[in-house]
Coordinates of C-alpha atoms and ligand atoms in Angstrom, one line a residue:
M1 CA 14.7 -10.6 28.3
P2 CA 11.1 -10.5 27.2
A3 CA 10.0 -12.9 24.4
P4 CA 9.8 -11.3 21.0
E5 CA 6.4 -10.4 19.6
P6 CA 4.7 -12.9 17.4
G7 CA 5.7 -12.2 13.9
Q8 CA 8.9 -10.6 15.0
A9 CA 12.4 -12.1 15.1
K10 CA 14.7 -11.8 18.1
N11 CA 16.7 -9.1 16.3
G12 CA 13.5 -7.0 16.2
R13 CA 12.9 -7.4 12.5
P14 CA 9.6 -8.6 11.2
R15 CA 9.7 -12.3 10.3
L16 CA 9.5 -13.9 7.0
V17 CA 6.6 -16.4 6.8
I18 CA 7.1 -19.4 4.6
P19 CA 3.8 -21.4 4.5
I20 CA 4.6 -25.0 5.3
A21 CA 3.2 -26.2 2.0
S22 CA 5.7 -24.2 0.0
A23 CA 8.7 -24.1 2.4
G24 CA 11.8 -24.2 0.3
S25 CA 10.2 -22.5 -2.7
S26 CA 11.1 -18.9 -3.5
A27 CA 7.7 -17.8 -2.4
A28 CA 8.0 -15.4 0.5
C29 CA 6.0 -13.4 3.0
P30 CA 7.4 -10.3 4.8
S31 CA 4.9 -10.9 7.6
E32 CA 4.6 -7.6 9.4
G33 CA 2.2 -8.9 12.0
C34 CA 1.1 -11.7 9.7
H35 CA -1.1 -13.9 11.8
T36 CA -1.2 -17.2 9.9
S37 CA -0.8 -20.8 10.8
A38 CA 2.4 -20.8 8.7
A39 CA 5.8 -21.7 10.0
T40 CA 8.0 -18.7 10.4
A41 CA 11.6 -18.0 9.6
P42 CA 13.6 -14.8 10.1
L43 CA 13.3 -12.2 7.4
T44 CA 16.7 -12.2 5.8
E45 CA 18.9 -9.2 6.2
H46 CA 19.0 -9.0 2.4
I47 CA 15.3 -8.8 1.9
W48 CA 14.8 -6.6 5.0
Q49 CA 17.2 -4.0 3.5
K50 CA 15.2 -4.0 0.3
I51 CA 11.8 -3.4 1.9
K52 CA 12.4 -1.6 5.2
D53 CA 12.2 1.9 3.7
H54 CA 9.6 1.1 0.9
P55 CA 6.2 2.4 1.9
C56 CA 4.4 -0.1 -0.3
Y57 CA 6.4 -3.3 0.3
S58 CA 6.4 -2.9 4.1
V59 CA 3.3 -1.9 6.1
E60 CA 5.5 -0.7 8.8
A61 CA 7.6 1.5 6.4
H62 CA 4.5 3.3 5.2
Q63 CA 4.2 4.9 8.6
H64 CA 7.6 6.6 8.1
F65 CA 8.5 6.9 4.4
A66 CA 7.1 8.6 1.3
R67 CA 6.9 7.8 -2.3
M68 CA 6.6 9.9 -5.4
H69 CA 5.5 9.0 -9.0
V70 CA 6.8 10.8 -12.0
A71 CA 4.4 10.8 -14.9
V72 CA 6.8 10.1 -17.8
A73 CA 5.0 7.2 -19.5
P74 CA 1.9 8.4 -21.4
A75 CA 1.5 5.6 -23.9
C76 CA 0.0 2.1 -23.4
N77 CA 0.2 -1.1 -25.3
I78 CA -3.1 -2.7 -24.2
Q79 CA -6.6 -1.7 -23.4
C80 CA -8.2 -2.5 -20.1
N81 CA -12.0 -2.3 -19.8
Y82 CA -11.6 -0.2 -16.6
C83 CA -9.4 2.4 -18.3
N84 CA -10.0 5.6 -20.2
R85 CA -6.7 6.9 -21.6
K86 CA -7.7 10.4 -20.8
Y87 CA -7.0 9.5 -17.2
D88 CA -4.1 7.8 -15.4
C89 CA -3.4 4.1 -15.6
S90 CA -5.8 2.6 -13.1
N91 CA -3.6 -0.4 -12.6
E92 CA -1.6 1.6 -10.2
S93 CA -3.5 4.7 -9.7
R94 CA -7.1 5.8 -9.3
P95 CA -8.8 7.0 -12.5
G96 CA -10.5 10.4 -12.7
V97 CA -7.4 12.5 -12.2
T98 CA -5.1 13.7 -15.0
S99 CA -1.5 14.1 -14.4
E100 CA 1.0 16.5 -15.8
K101 CA 3.2 14.6 -18.3
L102 CA 6.9 15.1 -17.7
T103 CA 10.1 14.6 -19.8
P104 CA 12.8 12.6 -18.0
E105 CA 14.7 15.8 -17.4
Q106 CA 11.7 17.5 -15.9
A107 CA 11.0 14.5 -13.8
A108 CA 14.6 14.4 -12.4
L109 CA 14.3 18.1 -11.5
K110 CA 11.0 17.4 -9.7
V111 CA 12.5 14.6 -7.7
L112 CA 15.3 16.8 -6.5
A113 CA 12.8 19.5 -5.5
V114 CA 10.6 16.9 -3.6
A115 CA 13.7 15.3 -1.9
A116 CA 14.8 18.7 -0.7
E117 CA 11.4 19.4 0.9
I118 CA 10.3 15.9 2.0
P119 CA 13.1 14.0 3.8
Q120 CA 10.8 11.0 4.1
L121 CA 11.1 10.4 0.4
S122 CA 12.6 7.0 -0.2
V123 CA 11.1 5.7 -3.4
V124 CA 10.5 7.1 -6.9
G125 CA 8.1 5.1 -9.0
I126 CA 7.0 5.2 -12.6
A127 CA 3.3 4.2 -12.7
G128 CA 1.8 5.9 -15.7
P129 CA -0.2 7.6 -16.8
G130 CA 0.1 4.8 -19.4
D131 CA 2.4 1.8 -19.0
A132 CA 6.0 2.3 -17.8
L133 CA 7.4 -0.3 -20.2
A134 CA 5.3 0.8 -23.2
N135 CA 7.5 4.0 -22.9
P136 CA 10.9 2.3 -22.3
A137 CA 13.0 5.2 -23.5
N138 CA 11.4 7.7 -21.1
T139 CA 11.3 5.3 -18.2
F140 CA 15.0 4.2 -18.5
R141 CA 16.3 7.7 -19.2
T142 CA 14.5 8.9 -16.0
F143 CA 16.1 6.1 -14.1
E144 CA 19.5 6.9 -15.5
L145 CA 19.2 10.5 -14.4
L146 CA 18.0 9.6 -11.0
R147 CA 20.7 7.0 -10.4
K148 CA 23.3 9.8 -11.0
Q149 CA 21.5 12.4 -9.1
I150 CA 20.2 10.6 -6.0
P151 CA 22.0 7.2 -6.0
D152 CA 20.4 6.1 -2.7
I153 CA 16.8 6.6 -3.8
K154 CA 14.8 3.3 -4.5
L155 CA 13.5 3.0 -8.0
C156 CA 10.2 1.3 -8.7
L157 CA 8.0 0.7 -11.7
S158 CA 4.6 -0.7 -12.5
T159 CA 3.6 -2.4 -15.7
N160 CA 0.9 -4.5 -17.3
G161 CA 3.6 -7.0 -18.1
L162 CA 3.2 -7.2 -21.9
A163 CA 6.6 -5.7 -22.7
L164 CA 8.2 -6.9 -19.4
P165 CA 10.3 -9.9 -20.7
D166 CA 12.1 -7.6 -23.1
H167 CA 13.3 -5.3 -20.3
V168 CA 14.2 -7.3 -17.3
D169 CA 18.0 -7.0 -18.0
T170 CA 17.7 -3.2 -18.2
I171 CA 15.6 -3.1 -15.1
K172 CA 18.3 -5.1 -13.3
H173 CA 21.0 -2.8 -14.8
F174 CA 19.4 0.2 -13.1
N175 CA 19.3 -1.7 -9.8
V176 CA 15.5 -1.5 -9.7
D177 CA 14.6 -3.7 -6.7
H178 CA 10.8 -3.5 -6.9
V179 CA 8.5 -4.1 -9.9
T180 CA 4.7 -4.3 -9.8
I181 CA 2.8 -6.4 -12.5
T182 CA -0.9 -6.0 -12.8
I183 CA -2.2 -9.6 -13.1
N184 CA -6.0 -9.8 -13.2
M185 CA -6.3 -13.3 -14.5
V186 CA -4.4 -16.5 -15.2
D187 CA -7.2 -17.8 -17.5
P188 CA -7.5 -16.2 -20.9
D189 CA -11.3 -16.9 -21.0
I190 CA -11.6 -14.5 -18.0
G191 CA -9.0 -12.2 -19.5
A192 CA -11.1 -11.7 -22.6
H193 CA -13.8 -10.0 -20.4
I194 CA -11.1 -7.6 -19.1
Y195 CA -8.9 -6.8 -22.1
P196 CA -10.6 -6.0 -25.5
W197 CA -7.2 -5.8 -27.2
I198 CA -3.4 -5.7 -26.9
F199 CA -0.8 -4.3 -29.3
Y200 CA 2.0 -6.8 -29.6
Q201 CA 4.7 -7.4 -32.3
H202 CA 3.4 -4.7 -34.6
R203 CA -0.2 -5.7 -34.6
R204 CA -3.4 -5.6 -32.7
H205 CA -4.7 -8.8 -31.1
S206 CA -8.2 -9.1 -29.6
G207 CA -10.4 -11.5 -27.6
I208 CA -9.0 -14.7 -26.1
D209 CA -5.9 -14.5 -28.3
A210 CA -5.0 -11.1 -26.8
A211 CA -5.6 -12.4 -23.2
R212 CA -3.5 -15.6 -23.9
I213 CA -0.5 -13.6 -25.1
L214 CA -0.8 -11.1 -22.2
H215 CA -1.0 -14.0 -19.7
Q216 CA 2.1 -15.7 -21.2
R217 CA 4.1 -12.5 -21.2
Q218 CA 3.1 -11.7 -17.6
M219 CA 4.2 -15.2 -16.4
Q220 CA 7.4 -15.0 -18.3
G221 CA 8.2 -11.6 -17.0
L222 CA 7.4 -12.6 -13.4
E223 CA 9.7 -15.6 -13.6
Q224 CA 12.5 -13.6 -15.1
L225 CA 12.2 -10.9 -12.4
V226 CA 12.3 -13.5 -9.6
A227 CA 15.3 -15.2 -11.2
A228 CA 17.0 -11.8 -11.3
G229 CA 16.4 -11.3 -7.6
I230 CA 13.9 -8.4 -8.0
L231 CA 11.0 -8.3 -5.7
V232 CA 7.7 -8.5 -7.5
K233 CA 4.4 -7.1 -6.2
V234 CA 1.3 -8.3 -8.1
N235 CA -1.7 -6.0 -8.3
S236 CA -5.0 -7.5 -9.2
V237 CA -8.1 -5.4 -9.8
L238 CA -11.1 -7.0 -8.1
I239 CA -14.0 -7.0 -10.6
P240 CA -17.2 -8.5 -9.2
G241 CA -18.8 -11.1 -11.4
I242 CA -15.7 -11.3 -13.6
N243 CA -12.6 -12.3 -11.6
D244 CA -13.7 -12.2 -8.0
R245 CA -13.8 -16.0 -7.7
H246 CA -10.8 -16.3 -9.9
L247 CA -8.4 -14.2 -7.8
A248 CA -7.7 -17.1 -5.4
E249 CA -6.2 -19.0 -8.3
V250 CA -4.2 -15.9 -9.4
N251 CA -2.9 -15.7 -5.8
R252 CA -1.9 -19.3 -5.9
V253 CA -0.2 -19.1 -9.2
V254 CA 1.8 -15.9 -8.6
K255 CA 2.9 -17.3 -5.2
S256 CA 4.1 -20.5 -6.8
K257 CA 6.2 -18.4 -9.2
G258 CA 7.8 -16.4 -6.4
A259 CA 5.9 -13.1 -6.3
F260 CA 6.6 -11.3 -3.0
L261 CA 3.3 -9.4 -2.3
H262 CA -0.2 -9.4 -3.6
N263 CA -2.3 -6.3 -3.7
I264 CA -6.0 -6.7 -4.4
M265 CA -7.3 -3.4 -5.5
P266 CA -11.0 -2.6 -5.8
L267 CA -12.3 -1.7 -9.2
I268 CA -13.2 2.0 -9.3
S269 CA -16.1 2.2 -11.8
D270 CA -18.0 5.3 -12.6
P271 CA -19.8 6.3 -15.8
A272 CA -18.2 9.7 -15.5
H273 CA -14.8 8.1 -16.2
G274 CA -16.0 7.0 -19.6
T275 CA -14.5 3.5 -19.3
H276 CA -16.2 0.4 -20.8
F277 CA -17.0 -0.9 -17.3
G278 CA -18.2 2.5 -16.1
L279 CA -20.5 2.9 -19.1
S280 CA -21.8 -0.6 -19.1
G281 CA -22.8 -0.5 -15.4
Q282 CA -20.1 -2.8 -14.1
R283 CA -19.9 -2.2 -10.3
G284 CA -16.9 -2.1 -8.1
P285 CA -16.7 -4.3 -5.0
S286 CA -17.9 -3.1 -1.5
A287 CA -15.3 -2.7 1.3
Q288 CA -16.8 -5.8 2.8
E289 CA -16.4 -7.8 -0.4
L290 CA -12.7 -6.7 -0.7
Q291 CA -12.0 -7.6 3.0
A292 CA -13.7 -10.9 2.7
L293 CA -11.5 -11.9 -0.3
Q294 CA -8.4 -10.6 1.5
D295 CA -9.3 -12.7 4.6
Q296 CA -9.9 -15.7 2.4
L297 CA -6.4 -15.3 0.9
E298 CA -4.7 -14.9 4.3
G299 CA -2.1 -17.7 4.8
G300 CA -0.9 -17.6 1.2
I301 CA 1.4 -14.9 -0.3
Q302 CA 1.6 -11.8 1.9
L303 CA -1.2 -9.4 1.1
M304 CA -0.8 -5.6 0.8
R305 CA -3.7 -4.0 2.6
H306 CA -2.4 -0.5 2.9
C307 CA -2.6 0.5 -0.8
R308 CA -4.1 4.0 -1.4
Q309 CA -4.5 3.6 -5.2
C310 CA -2.4 6.7 -5.7
R311 CA -2.3 8.8 -8.9
A312 CA 0.5 8.6 -11.4
D313 CA 2.0 11.9 -10.1
A314 CA 1.4 11.3 -6.4
V315 CA 3.8 12.8 -3.9
G316 CA 4.1 12.3 -0.2
M317 CA 3.2 9.7 2.4
L318 CA 0.7 7.1 1.3
G319 CA -2.7 8.6 2.0
E320 CA -1.6 12.2 1.4
D321 CA -1.0 13.8 -1.9
R322 CA 1.3 16.8 -2.1
S323 CA 1.6 16.8 -5.9
S324 CA 0.0 20.2 -6.2
E325 CA 3.0 21.7 -4.4
F326 CA 5.3 20.6 -7.1
T327 CA 3.7 21.4 -10.4
S328 CA 6.0 22.6 -13.3
E329 CA 4.7 26.1 -12.8
K330 CA 5.6 26.1 -9.1
L331 CA 9.0 24.4 -9.7
K332 CA 10.0 27.4 -11.8
T333 CA 9.7 29.6 -8.7
I334 CA 11.3 27.2 -6.2
A335 CA 15.0 27.4 -5.3
I336 CA 16.1 23.8 -5.0
N337 CA 18.6 23.2 -2.2
Y338 CA 18.8 19.4 -2.0
D339 CA 21.0 18.3 0.9
P340 CA 21.4 14.5 1.0
A341 CA 22.4 14.8 4.7
A342 CA 18.8 15.7 5.6
R343 CA 17.5 12.4 4.3
E344 CA 20.3 10.6 6.1
R345 CA 19.4 12.3 9.3
Y346 CA 15.8 11.3 8.8
R347 CA 16.7 7.6 8.3
A348 CA 18.8 7.6 11.5
Y349 CA 15.8 9.2 13.3
V350 CA 13.5 6.4 12.0
E351 CA 15.9 3.7 13.1
Q352 CA 15.9 5.1 16.6
E353 CA 12.1 5.4 16.5
R354 CA 11.8 1.8 15.4
A355 CA 14.0 0.6 18.2
D356 CA 12.0 2.6 20.8
Q357 CA 8.8 1.3 19.3
R358 CA 9.9 -2.3 19.5
A359 CA 11.0 -1.8 23.1
A360 CA 7.6 -0.3 24.0
E361 CA 5.8 -3.2 22.3
Q362 CA 7.9 -5.8 24.1
Q363 CA 7.4 -4.2 27.4
Q364 CA 3.7 -4.1 26.9
A365 CA 3.6 -7.7 25.6
Q366 CA 4.9 -8.9 29.0
H367 CA 1.5 -8.1 30.6
H368 CA -0.6 -10.0 28.2
V369 CA -2.9 -12.8 29.2
A370 CA -4.3 -15.6 27.1
S371 CA -7.6 -15.0 25.4
N372 CA -9.3 -15.8 22.1
L373 CA -11.0 -12.5 22.0
K374 CA -10.1 -10.2 19.0
T375 CA -11.6 -6.9 18.0
L376 CA -11.2 -4.1 15.5
V377 CA -9.8 -0.7 16.6
A378 CA -9.5 2.5 14.6
V379 CA -6.5 4.8 14.9
A380 CA -6.1 8.4 13.8
T381 CA -2.5 9.0 12.7
K382 CA -0.5 11.4 10.5
G383 CA 2.3 8.9 10.3
G384 CA 5.4 8.2 12.3
A385 CA 3.7 5.1 13.8
R386 CA 2.1 7.3 16.5
I387 CA -1.4 8.2 17.4
N388 CA -1.0 11.8 16.5
Q389 CA -4.1 13.1 14.8
H390 CA -7.1 15.0 16.1
F391 CA -10.4 13.1 15.4
G392 CA -11.8 16.1 13.6
H393 CA -8.8 16.4 11.2
A394 CA -8.6 12.8 10.2
G395 CA -9.3 12.0 6.5
E396 CA -9.0 8.3 7.2
F397 CA -8.7 5.8 10.0
Q398 CA -6.2 3.0 10.1
I399 CA -7.9 -0.2 11.2
Y400 CA -6.1 -2.8 13.4
E401 CA -7.3 -6.2 14.5
V402 CA -6.2 -6.5 18.1
S403 CA -6.0 -9.7 20.1
A404 CA -3.9 -11.2 22.9
S405 CA -1.3 -12.2 20.2
G406 CA -0.8 -8.7 18.9
A407 CA -2.1 -5.8 16.8
R408 CA -2.4 -6.4 13.1
F409 CA -3.0 -3.7 10.5
V410 CA -5.9 -4.8 8.3
G411 CA -6.7 -1.7 6.3
H412 CA -7.7 1.9 6.2
R413 CA -11.1 3.5 5.9
K414 CA -11.6 6.9 4.3
I415 CA -13.9 9.4 6.0
D416 CA -15.2 12.9 5.6
H417 CA -13.4 15.4 7.9
Y418 CA -15.5 16.0 11.0
C419 CA -14.1 19.5 11.3
A420 CA -14.3 21.6 8.2
G421 CA -13.2 25.3 8.2
G422 CA -12.6 25.1 12.0
E423 CA -16.3 24.2 12.7
E424 CA -17.6 20.9 13.7
E425 CA -19.6 19.4 10.9
E426 CA -22.2 17.2 12.5
Q427 CA -23.3 16.2 9.0
A428 CA -20.1 14.2 8.6
M429 CA -20.8 12.0 11.7
P430 CA -23.2 9.4 10.0
S431 CA -20.6 8.6 7.3
I432 CA -17.8 8.4 10.0
L433 CA -19.9 6.0 12.1
N434 CA -20.5 4.0 9.0
A435 CA -16.8 3.8 8.3
L436 CA -16.2 2.8 12.0
Q437 CA -18.7 -0.1 11.7
G438 CA -17.3 -3.2 13.6
C439 CA -14.8 -1.1 15.6
T440 CA -14.9 -1.3 19.4
A441 CA -12.8 1.8 20.0
V442 CA -11.1 4.7 18.2
L443 CA -7.7 6.0 19.4
V444 CA -7.1 9.6 18.7
A445 CA -4.7 12.4 19.8
K446 CA -7.7 14.6 20.8
I447 CA -11.5 14.7 20.3
G448 CA -14.2 17.1 21.2
R449 CA -17.0 16.4 23.7
C450 CA -19.8 16.2 21.1
P451 CA -18.2 13.6 18.8
Q452 CA -17.2 11.6 22.0
N453 CA -20.9 11.4 23.0
E454 CA -22.0 10.4 19.5
L455 CA -19.3 7.7 19.3
R456 CA -20.3 6.3 22.8
A457 CA -24.0 6.3 21.7
A458 CA -23.0 4.2 18.7
G459 CA -21.1 1.8 21.0
I460 CA -17.6 2.9 20.0
E461 CA -15.2 4.0 22.8
P462 CA -13.2 7.2 22.1
I463 CA -9.8 7.0 23.6
Q464 CA -7.3 9.9 24.1
D465 CA -5.2 8.3 26.7
Y466 CA -2.4 7.3 24.3
A467 CA -2.1 10.6 22.5
H468 CA 1.3 10.8 20.6
Q469 CA 2.4 7.4 21.8
Y470 CA 3.3 4.4 19.5
I471 CA 0.3 2.8 17.8
E472 CA 0.9 -0.9 18.4
A473 CA 2.1 -0.6 22.0
S474 CA -0.9 1.6 22.8
L475 CA -3.3 -0.9 21.2
L476 CA -1.8 -3.7 23.3
A477 CA -2.1 -1.6 26.4
W478 CA -5.7 -0.6 25.6
F479 CA -6.6 -4.3 24.8
Q480 CA -5.3 -5.4 28.2
Q481 CA -7.7 -3.0 29.9
Y482 CA -10.5 -4.0 27.6
L483 CA -10.0 -7.7 28.4
E484 CA -10.0 -7.0 32.1
R485 CA -13.3 -5.1 31.7
Q486 CA -14.8 -7.8 29.7
T487 CA -13.7 -10.4 32.2
S488 CA -15.1 -8.4 35.1
D489 CA -18.3 -7.7 33.3
N490 CA -18.8 -11.4 32.5
G491 CA -17.9 -12.2 36.2
S492 CA -20.5 -9.8 37.5
R493 CA -23.1 -11.2 35.1
V494 CA -22.4 -14.7 36.4
A495 CA -22.5 -13.5 40.0
Ligands
CLF1 FE1 4.6 3.7 -6.6 FE2 3.6 1.3 -6.8 FE3 6.2 1.6 -6.6 FE4 4.5 2.1 -4.6 S1 2.6 3.0 -5.4 S2 5.0 2.2 -8.3 S3 4.8 0.1 -5.5 S4 6.2 3.4 -5.3 FE5 1.9 1.8 -3.5 FE6 0.3 3.6 -4.5 FE7 -0.7 1.3 -4.0 FE8 1.0 1.5 -5.9 S5 0.1 2.7 -2.5 S6 -1.0 2.5 -5.8 S7 1.0 -0.1 -4.4
SF4_2 FE1 -5.0 1.9 -18.9 FE2 -3.0 1.0 -17.5 FE3 -4.7 -0.8 -18.6 FE4 -2.9 0.7 -20.1 S1 -2.4 -0.9 -18.5 S2 -5.1 0.3 -20.5 S3 -2.9 2.7 -19.0 S4 -5.2 0.7 -17.0

C-alpha cells in the first residue's frame, strides 16, 4: 500500500497539525496540505465531521460545497473606519454592494429556494449587512426557523465580538458549530486608529476606551466559544501602516486562546465607498504584501487563503455569486420544491469523488523523486476539485505551490475574462499575465492557440493534458515531468 500523502492521515483525511510549541493546547490546525515543520496528529473524526462540508473552514470543501448568507442583520454596535453603513459589513463581505434586507421568515424561504436549486449548499451564514449579534432577535429567529426546516444545514455567523459573550449559550443552543470574530488588534492603542467608537451598555465610548472594551469582549467571547466546543475563525483586516506589523501578535494571541483558523483579509479602500479610510487616502495592501504576511505566519494557526470576501447576501460556491437569481421579486415567481434527498445524493457523490481523488493522488505520489524545487502553478476550475474550466471563461485562477512533497493551495487571483461575448479579448491578456506572475504553468480544460502563444512568450506553459482530471493528482503528474525536464536541461548544460 502506498504511503499516505504528506499532510494526510492513513484514513485519507487531512491531518491536524499541532505545532510542537503548543502541543497539548487547544490550538489546532486542520492542515489541508499544510507544509510546516510542525508535528502532525490525525485530524479527529469529531473535527473532521464539523469542517468537511464547510467551504470556508476546509480548503478542500470549498471545491465541492456552497454557502449562502441571509441579510437579516442591518444594525451595528460599533464603527469601523473601513465601513460605511450604506454598504455591507466589510468584516465579512466586500464593501460597495448593498444587500436586500430580509426578515427571518423571508430568509427561511430563500434558504429553501436555494437548497432546492443548489444541492451543493451546506452552510447558511449571517454576516451582515451589520453585525449578526447586534441584531440578536433576527439572527436567532432565523436560526430557529432553519433548524426546523433544514436540520442538516450548518449554521454560521460572523460578528465583531462586542456582544458575543452575552450570546454564546444561545449560539450553542442552536448547534452553531462555526463562528467568525473579526479581530484587527489586541492592543487598544492600535484599535483606536481602527474604531472611532462603540456602543456598549447604553452609551457611546470612543478612542482607546472603546478599543479596550472591544478587545476585552472579543477575548472573552473567543474563550467562551472555545470552551463550548465551537470552532472559531478569526478574520483580521490587513491595514497597511496601522496593523500590518501587529497581525503576527494577533495571530499568536488568538492561537493561544484556541481559535481554529485565521483569515487575513485585505482592506478594500476606495473614496467612492465613503468610508473614513477611503476618504482619508488609507490604501489597502497589495497582493504581494498580503501573501508575504501570510507566508510569515505559516507554522502558527492554520491560515485561510481561499476567502473571497463575499457579500452579506452571497449565494453559491465561493468565488461565484448567484444572489441575483434569488431576489425577493424572483422568489415570488419560483415554485419551491425542496427535496432533501437531492442534497443527500450530492453528499454521497462528493464522498465517492474524494475517495477517487485520494486514490489518484496516492498513485501519483508513488512516482515522486526527491527534489527541493518548488514552483507556482495556476489552475482553471469551476469546482469539483477538477481542472474543468476553459482558459477564456475563467474569472480567477487558483494558485498552487507544487513541490516533490505535494501540491498546496496558496490563494486565488482574479482576472478579466479572456473571452467576452464569444470573442477573444486580447486587451485582457496583459492583466491576465500580470495575475499569473511567478507561475510556471497554467492548467486548463481548453485554451485557444493565440493565448497559448502569448503565455509561452511570457514564459508560462499552457497545459491542457489534464482536462477534467483531479487538480492535485494532475499537479503532481505535471511536476514530475517538469522535474525530469529540468534535470535533463541541467544535464545537457553541464555536458
Ligand atoms: Fe459565511 Fe463567513 Fe460562515 Fe463562510 S463566508 S459567515 S465563515 S459561511 Fe467564507 Fe465568505 Fe470569506 Fe466569510 S469566503 S467572506 S470567510
Ligand atoms: Fe461596519 Fe461590520 Fe464594522 Fe459594523 S462591524 S462598523 S457593519 S464593518
